[in-house]
Tab-separated table of C-alpha atoms in Angstrom:
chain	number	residue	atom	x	y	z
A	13	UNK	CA	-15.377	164.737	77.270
A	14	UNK	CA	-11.837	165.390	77.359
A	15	UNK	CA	-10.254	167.846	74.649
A	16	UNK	CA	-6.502	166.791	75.140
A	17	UNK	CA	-4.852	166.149	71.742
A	18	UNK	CA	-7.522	167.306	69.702
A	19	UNK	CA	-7.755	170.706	68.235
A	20	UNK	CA	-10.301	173.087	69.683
A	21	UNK	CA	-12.810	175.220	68.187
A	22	UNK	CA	-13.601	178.423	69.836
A	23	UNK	CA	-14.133	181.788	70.388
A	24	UNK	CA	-11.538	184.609	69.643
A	25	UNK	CA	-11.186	188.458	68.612
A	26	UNK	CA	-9.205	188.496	65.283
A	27	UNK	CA	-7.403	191.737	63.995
A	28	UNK	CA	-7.411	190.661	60.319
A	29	UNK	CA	-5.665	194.008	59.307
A	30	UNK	CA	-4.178	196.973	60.744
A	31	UNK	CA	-6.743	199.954	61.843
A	32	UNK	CA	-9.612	198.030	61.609
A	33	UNK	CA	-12.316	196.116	64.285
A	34	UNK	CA	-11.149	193.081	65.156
A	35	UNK	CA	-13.979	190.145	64.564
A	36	UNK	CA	-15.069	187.562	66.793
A	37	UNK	CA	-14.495	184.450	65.144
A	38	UNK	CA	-14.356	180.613	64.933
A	39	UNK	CA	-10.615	179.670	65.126
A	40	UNK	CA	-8.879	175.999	65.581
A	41	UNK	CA	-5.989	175.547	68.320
A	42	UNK	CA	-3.916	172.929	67.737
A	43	UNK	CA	-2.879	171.059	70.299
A	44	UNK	CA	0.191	171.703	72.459
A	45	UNK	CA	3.580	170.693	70.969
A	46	UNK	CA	6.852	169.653	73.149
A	47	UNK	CA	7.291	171.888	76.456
A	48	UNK	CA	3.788	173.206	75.516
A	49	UNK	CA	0.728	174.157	77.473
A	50	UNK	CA	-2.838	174.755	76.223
A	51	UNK	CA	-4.985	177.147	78.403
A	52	UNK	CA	-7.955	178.055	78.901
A	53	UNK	CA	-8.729	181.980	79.230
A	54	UNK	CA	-10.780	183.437	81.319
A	55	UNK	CA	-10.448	186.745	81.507
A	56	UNK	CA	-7.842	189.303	79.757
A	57	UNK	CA	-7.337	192.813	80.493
A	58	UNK	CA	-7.062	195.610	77.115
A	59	UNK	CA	-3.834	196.839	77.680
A	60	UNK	CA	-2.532	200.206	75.600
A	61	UNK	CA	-0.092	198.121	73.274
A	62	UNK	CA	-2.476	195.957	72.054
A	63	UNK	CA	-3.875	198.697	70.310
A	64	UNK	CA	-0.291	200.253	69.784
A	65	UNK	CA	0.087	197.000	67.210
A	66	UNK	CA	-3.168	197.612	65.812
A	67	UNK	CA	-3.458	201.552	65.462
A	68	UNK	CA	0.322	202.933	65.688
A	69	UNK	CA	2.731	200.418	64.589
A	70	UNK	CA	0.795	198.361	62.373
A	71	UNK	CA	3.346	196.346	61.086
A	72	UNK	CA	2.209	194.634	57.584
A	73	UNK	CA	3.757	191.373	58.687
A	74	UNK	CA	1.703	191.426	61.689
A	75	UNK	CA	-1.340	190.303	60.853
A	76	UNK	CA	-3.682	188.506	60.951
A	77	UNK	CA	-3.000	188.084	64.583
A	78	UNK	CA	-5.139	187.794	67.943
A	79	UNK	CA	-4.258	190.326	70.453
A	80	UNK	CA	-4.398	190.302	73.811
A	81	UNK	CA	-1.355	189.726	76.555
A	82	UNK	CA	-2.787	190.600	79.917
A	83	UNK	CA	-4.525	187.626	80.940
A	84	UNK	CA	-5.260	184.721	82.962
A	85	UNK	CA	-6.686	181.578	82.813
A	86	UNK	CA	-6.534	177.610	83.178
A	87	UNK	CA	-4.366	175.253	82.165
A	88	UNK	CA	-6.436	172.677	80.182
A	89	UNK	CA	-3.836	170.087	78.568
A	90	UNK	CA	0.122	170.115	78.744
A	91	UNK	CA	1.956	168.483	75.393
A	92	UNK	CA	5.046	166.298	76.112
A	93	UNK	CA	8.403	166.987	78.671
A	94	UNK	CA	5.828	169.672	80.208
A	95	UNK	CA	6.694	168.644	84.172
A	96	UNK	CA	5.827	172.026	85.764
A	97	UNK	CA	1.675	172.094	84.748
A	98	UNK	CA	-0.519	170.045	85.177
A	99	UNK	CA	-4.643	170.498	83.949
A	100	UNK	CA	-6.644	172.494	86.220
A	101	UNK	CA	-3.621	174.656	87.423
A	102	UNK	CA	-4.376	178.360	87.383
A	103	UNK	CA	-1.874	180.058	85.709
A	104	UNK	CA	-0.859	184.055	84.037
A	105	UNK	CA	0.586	184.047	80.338
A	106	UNK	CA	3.775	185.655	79.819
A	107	UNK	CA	4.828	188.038	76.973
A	108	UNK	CA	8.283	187.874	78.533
A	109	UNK	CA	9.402	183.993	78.845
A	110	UNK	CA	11.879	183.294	81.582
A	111	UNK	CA	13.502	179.721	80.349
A	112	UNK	CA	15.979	179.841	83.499
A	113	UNK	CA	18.802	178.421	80.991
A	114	UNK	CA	20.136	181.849	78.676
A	115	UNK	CA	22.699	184.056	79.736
A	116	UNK	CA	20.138	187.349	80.638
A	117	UNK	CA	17.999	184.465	82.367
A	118	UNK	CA	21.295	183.972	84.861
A	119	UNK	CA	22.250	187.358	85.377
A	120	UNK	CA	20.519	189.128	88.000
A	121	UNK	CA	20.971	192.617	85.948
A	122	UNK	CA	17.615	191.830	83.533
A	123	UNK	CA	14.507	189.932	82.985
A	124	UNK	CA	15.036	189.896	79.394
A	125	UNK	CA	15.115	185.567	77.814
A	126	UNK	CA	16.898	184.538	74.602
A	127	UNK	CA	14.043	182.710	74.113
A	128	UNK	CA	10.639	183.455	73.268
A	129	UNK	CA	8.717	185.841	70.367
A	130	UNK	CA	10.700	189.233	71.681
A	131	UNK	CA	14.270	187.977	71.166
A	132	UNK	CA	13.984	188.938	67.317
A	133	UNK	CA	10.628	189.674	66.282
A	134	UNK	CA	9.542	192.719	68.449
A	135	UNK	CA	8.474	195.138	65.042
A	136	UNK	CA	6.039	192.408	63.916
A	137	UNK	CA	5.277	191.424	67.762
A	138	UNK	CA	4.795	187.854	66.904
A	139	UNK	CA	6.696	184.653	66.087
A	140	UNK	CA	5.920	183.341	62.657
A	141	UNK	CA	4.664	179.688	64.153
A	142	UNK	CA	1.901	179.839	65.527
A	143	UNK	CA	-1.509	177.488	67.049
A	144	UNK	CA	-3.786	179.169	65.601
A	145	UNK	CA	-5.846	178.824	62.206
A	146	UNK	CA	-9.256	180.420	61.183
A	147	UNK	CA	-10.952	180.164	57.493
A	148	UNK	CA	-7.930	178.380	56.526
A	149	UNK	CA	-5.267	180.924	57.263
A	150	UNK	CA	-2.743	181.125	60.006
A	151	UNK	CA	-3.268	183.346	62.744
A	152	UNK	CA	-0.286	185.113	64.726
A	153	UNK	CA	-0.034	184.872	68.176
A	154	UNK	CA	0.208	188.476	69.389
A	155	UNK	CA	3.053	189.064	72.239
A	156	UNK	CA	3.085	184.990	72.275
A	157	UNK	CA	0.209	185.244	74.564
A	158	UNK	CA	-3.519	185.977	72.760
A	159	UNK	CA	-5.675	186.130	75.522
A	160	UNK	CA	-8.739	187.757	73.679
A	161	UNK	CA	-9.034	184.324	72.805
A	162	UNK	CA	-11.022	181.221	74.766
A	163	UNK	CA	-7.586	179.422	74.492
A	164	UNK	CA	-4.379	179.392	73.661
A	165	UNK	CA	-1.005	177.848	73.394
A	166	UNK	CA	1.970	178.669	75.069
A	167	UNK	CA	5.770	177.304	75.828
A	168	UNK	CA	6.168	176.608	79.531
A	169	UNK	CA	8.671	179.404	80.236
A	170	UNK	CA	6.439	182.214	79.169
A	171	UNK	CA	3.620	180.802	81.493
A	172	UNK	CA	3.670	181.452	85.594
A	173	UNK	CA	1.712	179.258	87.647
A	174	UNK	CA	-0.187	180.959	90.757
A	175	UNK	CA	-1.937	180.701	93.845
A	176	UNK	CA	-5.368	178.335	93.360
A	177	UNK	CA	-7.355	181.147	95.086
A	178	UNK	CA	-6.481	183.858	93.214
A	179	UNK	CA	-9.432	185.323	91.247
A	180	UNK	CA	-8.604	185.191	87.341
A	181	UNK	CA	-10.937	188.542	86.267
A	182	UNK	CA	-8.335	190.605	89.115
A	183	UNK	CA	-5.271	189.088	88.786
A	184	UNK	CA	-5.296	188.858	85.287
A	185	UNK	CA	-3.792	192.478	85.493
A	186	UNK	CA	-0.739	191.145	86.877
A	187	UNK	CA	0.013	189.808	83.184
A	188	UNK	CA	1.220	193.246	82.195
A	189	UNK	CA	-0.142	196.782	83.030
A	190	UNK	CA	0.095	196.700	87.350
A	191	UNK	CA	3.294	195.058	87.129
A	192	UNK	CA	4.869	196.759	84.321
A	193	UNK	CA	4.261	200.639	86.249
A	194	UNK	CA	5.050	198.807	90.079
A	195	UNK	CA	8.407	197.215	89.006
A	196	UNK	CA	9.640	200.729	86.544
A	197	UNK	CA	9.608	202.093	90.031
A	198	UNK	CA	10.267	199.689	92.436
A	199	UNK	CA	13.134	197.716	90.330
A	200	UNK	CA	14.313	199.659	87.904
A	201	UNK	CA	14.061	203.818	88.907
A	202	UNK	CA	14.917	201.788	93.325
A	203	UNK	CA	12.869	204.833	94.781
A	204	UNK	CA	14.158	205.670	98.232
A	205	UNK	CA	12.142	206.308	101.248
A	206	UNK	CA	11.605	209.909	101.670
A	207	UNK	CA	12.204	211.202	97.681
A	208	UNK	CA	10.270	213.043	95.420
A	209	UNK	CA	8.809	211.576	92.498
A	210	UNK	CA	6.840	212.293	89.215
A	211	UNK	CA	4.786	210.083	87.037
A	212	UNK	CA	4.047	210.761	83.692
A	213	UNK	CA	0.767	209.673	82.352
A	214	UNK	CA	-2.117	208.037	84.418
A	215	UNK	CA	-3.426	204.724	82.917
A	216	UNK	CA	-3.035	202.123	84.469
A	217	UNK	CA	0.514	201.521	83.623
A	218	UNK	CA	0.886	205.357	85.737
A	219	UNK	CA	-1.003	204.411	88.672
A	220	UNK	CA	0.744	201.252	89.280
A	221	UNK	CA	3.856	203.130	89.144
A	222	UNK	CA	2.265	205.413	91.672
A	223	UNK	CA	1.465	202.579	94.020
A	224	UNK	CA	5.214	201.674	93.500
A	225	UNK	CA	6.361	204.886	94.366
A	226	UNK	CA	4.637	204.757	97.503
A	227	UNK	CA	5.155	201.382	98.437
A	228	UNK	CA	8.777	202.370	98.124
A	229	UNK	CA	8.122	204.916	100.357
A	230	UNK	CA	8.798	207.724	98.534
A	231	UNK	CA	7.462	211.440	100.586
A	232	UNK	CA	6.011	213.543	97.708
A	233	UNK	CA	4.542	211.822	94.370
A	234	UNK	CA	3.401	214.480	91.700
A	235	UNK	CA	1.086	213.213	89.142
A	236	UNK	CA	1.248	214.403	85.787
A	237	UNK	CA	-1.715	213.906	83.161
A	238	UNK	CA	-3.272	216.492	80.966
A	239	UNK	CA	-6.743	214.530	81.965
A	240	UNK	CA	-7.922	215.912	85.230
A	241	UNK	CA	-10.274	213.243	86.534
A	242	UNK	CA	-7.389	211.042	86.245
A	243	UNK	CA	-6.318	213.052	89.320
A	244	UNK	CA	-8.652	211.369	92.379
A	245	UNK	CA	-7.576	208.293	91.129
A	246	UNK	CA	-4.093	208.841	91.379
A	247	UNK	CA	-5.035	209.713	95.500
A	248	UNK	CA	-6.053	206.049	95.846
A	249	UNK	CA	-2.612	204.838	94.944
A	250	UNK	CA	-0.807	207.650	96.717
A	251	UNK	CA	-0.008	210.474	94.984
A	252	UNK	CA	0.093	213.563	97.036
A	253	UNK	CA	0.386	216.388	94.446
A	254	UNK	CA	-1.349	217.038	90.758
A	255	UNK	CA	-0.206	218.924	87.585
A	256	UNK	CA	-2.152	219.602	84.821
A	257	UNK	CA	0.751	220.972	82.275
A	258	UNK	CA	-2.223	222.535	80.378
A	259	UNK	CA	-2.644	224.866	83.505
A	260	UNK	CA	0.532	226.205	82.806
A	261	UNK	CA	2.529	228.764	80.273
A	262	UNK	CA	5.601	226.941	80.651
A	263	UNK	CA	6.852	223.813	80.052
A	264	UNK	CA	6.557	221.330	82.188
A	265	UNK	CA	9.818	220.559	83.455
A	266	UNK	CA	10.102	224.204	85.060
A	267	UNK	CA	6.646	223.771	86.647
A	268	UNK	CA	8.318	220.768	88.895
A	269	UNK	CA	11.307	221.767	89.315
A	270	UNK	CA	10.125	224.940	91.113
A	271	UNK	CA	8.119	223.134	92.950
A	272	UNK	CA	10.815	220.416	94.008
A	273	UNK	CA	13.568	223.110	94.914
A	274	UNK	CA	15.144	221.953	91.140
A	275	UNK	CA	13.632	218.738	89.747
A	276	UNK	CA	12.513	215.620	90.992
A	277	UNK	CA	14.733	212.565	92.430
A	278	UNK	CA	12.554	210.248	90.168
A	279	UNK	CA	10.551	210.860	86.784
A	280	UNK	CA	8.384	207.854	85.134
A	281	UNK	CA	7.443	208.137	81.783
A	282	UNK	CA	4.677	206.274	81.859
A	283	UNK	CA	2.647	207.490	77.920
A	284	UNK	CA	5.424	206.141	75.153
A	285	UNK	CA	5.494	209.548	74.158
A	286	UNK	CA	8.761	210.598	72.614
A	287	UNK	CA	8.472	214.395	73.979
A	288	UNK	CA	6.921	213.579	77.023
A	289	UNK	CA	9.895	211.093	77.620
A	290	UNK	CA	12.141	214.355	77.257
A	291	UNK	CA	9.745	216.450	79.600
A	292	UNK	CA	10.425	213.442	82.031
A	293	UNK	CA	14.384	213.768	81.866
A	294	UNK	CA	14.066	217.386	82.064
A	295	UNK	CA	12.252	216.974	85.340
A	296	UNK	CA	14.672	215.623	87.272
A	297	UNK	CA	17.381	217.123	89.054
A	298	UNK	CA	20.681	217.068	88.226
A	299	UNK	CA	23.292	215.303	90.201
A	300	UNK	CA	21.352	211.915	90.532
A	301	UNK	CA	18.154	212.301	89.286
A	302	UNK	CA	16.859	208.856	87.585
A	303	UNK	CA	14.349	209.635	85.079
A	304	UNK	CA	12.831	205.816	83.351
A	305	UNK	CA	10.921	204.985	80.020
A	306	UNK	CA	7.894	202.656	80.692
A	307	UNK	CA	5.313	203.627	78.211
A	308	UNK	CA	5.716	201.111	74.551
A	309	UNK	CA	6.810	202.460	71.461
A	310	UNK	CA	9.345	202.127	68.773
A	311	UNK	CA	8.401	204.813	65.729
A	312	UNK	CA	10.510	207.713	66.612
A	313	UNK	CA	13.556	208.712	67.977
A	314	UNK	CA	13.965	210.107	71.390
A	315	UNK	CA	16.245	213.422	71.885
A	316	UNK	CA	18.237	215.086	75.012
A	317	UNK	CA	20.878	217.776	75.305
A	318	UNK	CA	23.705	215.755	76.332
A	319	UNK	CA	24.209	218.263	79.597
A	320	UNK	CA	21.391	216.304	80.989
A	321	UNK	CA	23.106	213.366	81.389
A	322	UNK	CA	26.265	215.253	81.161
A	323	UNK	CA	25.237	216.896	84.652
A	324	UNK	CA	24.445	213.632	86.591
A	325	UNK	CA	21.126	212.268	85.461
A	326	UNK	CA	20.364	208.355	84.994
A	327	UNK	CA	18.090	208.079	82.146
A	328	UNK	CA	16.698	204.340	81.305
A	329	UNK	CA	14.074	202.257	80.340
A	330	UNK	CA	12.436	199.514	81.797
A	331	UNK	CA	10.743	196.104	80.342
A	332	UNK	CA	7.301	194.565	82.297
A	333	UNK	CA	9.099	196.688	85.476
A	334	UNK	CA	11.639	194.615	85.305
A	335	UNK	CA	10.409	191.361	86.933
A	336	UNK	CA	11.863	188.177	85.780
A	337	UNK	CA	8.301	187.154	84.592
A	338	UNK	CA	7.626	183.797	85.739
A	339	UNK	CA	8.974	184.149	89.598
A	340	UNK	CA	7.708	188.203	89.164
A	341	UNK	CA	4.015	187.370	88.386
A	342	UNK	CA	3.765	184.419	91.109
A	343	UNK	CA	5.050	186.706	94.074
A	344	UNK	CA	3.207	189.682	93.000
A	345	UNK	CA	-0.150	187.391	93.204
A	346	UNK	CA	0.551	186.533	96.512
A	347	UNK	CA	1.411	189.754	97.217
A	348	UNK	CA	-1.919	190.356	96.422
A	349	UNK	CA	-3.706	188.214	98.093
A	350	UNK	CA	-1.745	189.117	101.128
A	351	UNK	CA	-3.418	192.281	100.420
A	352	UNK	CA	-0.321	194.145	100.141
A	353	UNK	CA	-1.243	195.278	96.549
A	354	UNK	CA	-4.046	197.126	95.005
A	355	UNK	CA	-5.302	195.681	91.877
A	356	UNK	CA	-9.263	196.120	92.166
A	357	UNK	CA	-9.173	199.915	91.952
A	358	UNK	CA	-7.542	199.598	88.517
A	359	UNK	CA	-10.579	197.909	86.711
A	360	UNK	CA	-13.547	200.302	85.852
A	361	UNK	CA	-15.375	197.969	83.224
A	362	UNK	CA	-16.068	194.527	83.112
A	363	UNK	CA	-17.188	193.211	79.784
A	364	UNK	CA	-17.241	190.477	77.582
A	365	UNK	CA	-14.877	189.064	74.598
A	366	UNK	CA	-17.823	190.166	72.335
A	367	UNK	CA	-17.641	193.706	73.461
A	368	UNK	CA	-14.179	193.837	72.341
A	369	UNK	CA	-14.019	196.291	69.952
A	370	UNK	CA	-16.351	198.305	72.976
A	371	UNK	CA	-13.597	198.074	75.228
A	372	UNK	CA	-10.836	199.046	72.757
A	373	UNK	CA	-12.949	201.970	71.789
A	374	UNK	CA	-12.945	203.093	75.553
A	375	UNK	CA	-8.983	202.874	75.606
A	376	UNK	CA	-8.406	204.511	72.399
A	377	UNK	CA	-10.871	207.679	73.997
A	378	UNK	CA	-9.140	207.554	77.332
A	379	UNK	CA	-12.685	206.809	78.590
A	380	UNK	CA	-11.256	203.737	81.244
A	381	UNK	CA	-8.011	202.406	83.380
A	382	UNK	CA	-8.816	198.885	82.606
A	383	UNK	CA	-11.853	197.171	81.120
A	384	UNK	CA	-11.534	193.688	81.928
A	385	UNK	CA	-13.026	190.896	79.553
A	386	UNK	CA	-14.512	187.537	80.680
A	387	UNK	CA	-13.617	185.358	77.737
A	388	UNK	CA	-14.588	181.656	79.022
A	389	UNK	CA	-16.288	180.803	82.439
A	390	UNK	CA	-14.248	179.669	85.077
């Protein structure tokens, strides 16, 4: 029985209010509108800014919302103009759209869109419209995306279509966390074969950058995490060298660069740690060391001694690694399935959508690198 043009009932993870368990609940999606798709999830990674929204920045306008932006899933009905999906297409949800049209779309220099949720509304992290209802309220759409949901509804640009035989539970990573640390180093730090590196911070978002640094070719790649069994992971994707700065009476920054012969040629922040973003700038060496923001966050201000920069250092941030999301995410599946990219070794749970609040609890505690969902069967 076909569902196009009706409004579905299913299964989602609502975060009524801030600090709180989300609930599993009965919501309606409306159909999709003009240049809209409606798709079916099947699985969706927990990625460290969902639960920045809920925990950290918990703005009051943004809730109730469903979370969730690191998905993938199937498209199962297209609304009208929609020329580029069709039902049964496999496709990754975008938090970043790329409508091919607006001015940062054109230039080469970004993967930032006019268009889409983040253009003004990236305190509350939502646009005010939204699909979704449940108990008679509106529900925001977290990101634009809301993949810990069994569908949702998304505008064509923010949705990439990929390979048929790409597996949805792996490359559902590819929606934020494995490209988001891959690009920061392979886009937007352009690590050269044979330099040193450092990455901050070892989730997922870390490793990935890791793998980046590598695949760039980069000779030494120091790992940085106060977590120490974060460390053999960090050997899968390459890193050569570990640093507990809890091992140390000194701060950080002198630890590498007396072990670099002055600081590092590259330094990814990879927490969304204000200080830690300073350790990272510290790090590098002066004259042309390029130290680059990854990790989310937007509640304090960051602070340098302007000799840093002053002295030769690049210091700059980067947005989903700087992939221009729609042609990014396709490439980087095929990449995949060309087995030129790890994505496997990032996931060490597989749950469901009812475990949610399971697998958020594992985040919060540090306790995984990415618990994947399964939110409707493929």
């Amino acid at each position: 029985m076909s569902t196009a043009g009706k409004v579905i009932k299913c299964k989602a993870a609502v975060a009524w209010e801030p600090n709180k368990p989300v609930v599993i609940e009965e919501i309606e999606v409306a159909p999709p509108q003009a240049n809209e798709v409606r798709i079916k999830i099947v699985a969706t990674g927990v990625c460290h800014t969902d639960l920045y929204h809920l925990f950290e920045g918990m703005h009051k306008d943004g809730f109730p919302a469903v979370l969730g932006h690191e998905g993938a899933g199937i498209v199962e009905s297209v609304g009208p103009g929609v020329t580029e999906f069709q039902p049964g297409d496999k496709v990754i949800p975008l938090f970043i759209s790329q409508c091919r049209e607006c001015r940062f779309c054109k230039n080469p220099k970004t993967n930032q869109c006019e268009n889409g949720w983040a253009a003004d509304s990236h305190d509350v992290m939502a646009l005010a419209e939204s699909r979704f209802t449940c108990k008679g309220r509106k529900v925001l759409q977290f990101m634009g995306t809301s993949t810990f949901s069994e569908y949702t509804v998304m505008n064509q640009m923010a949705v990439a279509k990929i390979d048929p035989a790409a597996p949805l539970d792996k490359v559902c990573l590819l929606g934020c966390g494995v490209c988001t640390g891959y690009g920061a180093a392979v886009n937007t730090a352009k690590v050269e074969p044979g330099s040193t590196c450092a990455v901050f911070g070892l989730g997922a978002v870390g490793l990935a950058a890791v793998m980046g640094c590598k695949a760039a070719g980069a000779k030494r790649i120091i790992a940085v995490d106060i977590n120490p069994d974060k460390f053999e992971k960090a050997k899968v994707f390459g890193a050569t060298e570990f640093v507990n700065p809890k091992d140390h009476n000194k701060p950080i920054n002198e630890v590498l660069a007396e072990m670099t012969n002055g600081g590092v040629d590259y330094s990814l922040e990879c927490v969304g740690n204000v200080a830690v973003m300073r350790s990272a700038l510290e790090s590098c060496i002066k004259g042309w060391g390029v130290s680059v923001l990854v990790g989310w966050t937007d509640l304090h201000d960051f602070a340098a001694r302007p000799i840093q920069l002053i002295a030769g250092r690049t210091w700059k941030g980067s947005l989903f690694g700087g992939f221009k999301s729609k042609d990014g995410v396709s490439k980087m599946v095929k990449d995949y399935l060309d087995k030129k990219l790890k994505v496997d070794e990032f996931i060490s749970h597989n749950m469901t959508l009812d475990q949610a609040n399971d697998a958020i609890e594992l985040m919060k505690n540090c306790k995984c690198i990415r618990a994947v969902m399964s939110v409707s069967p493929p």
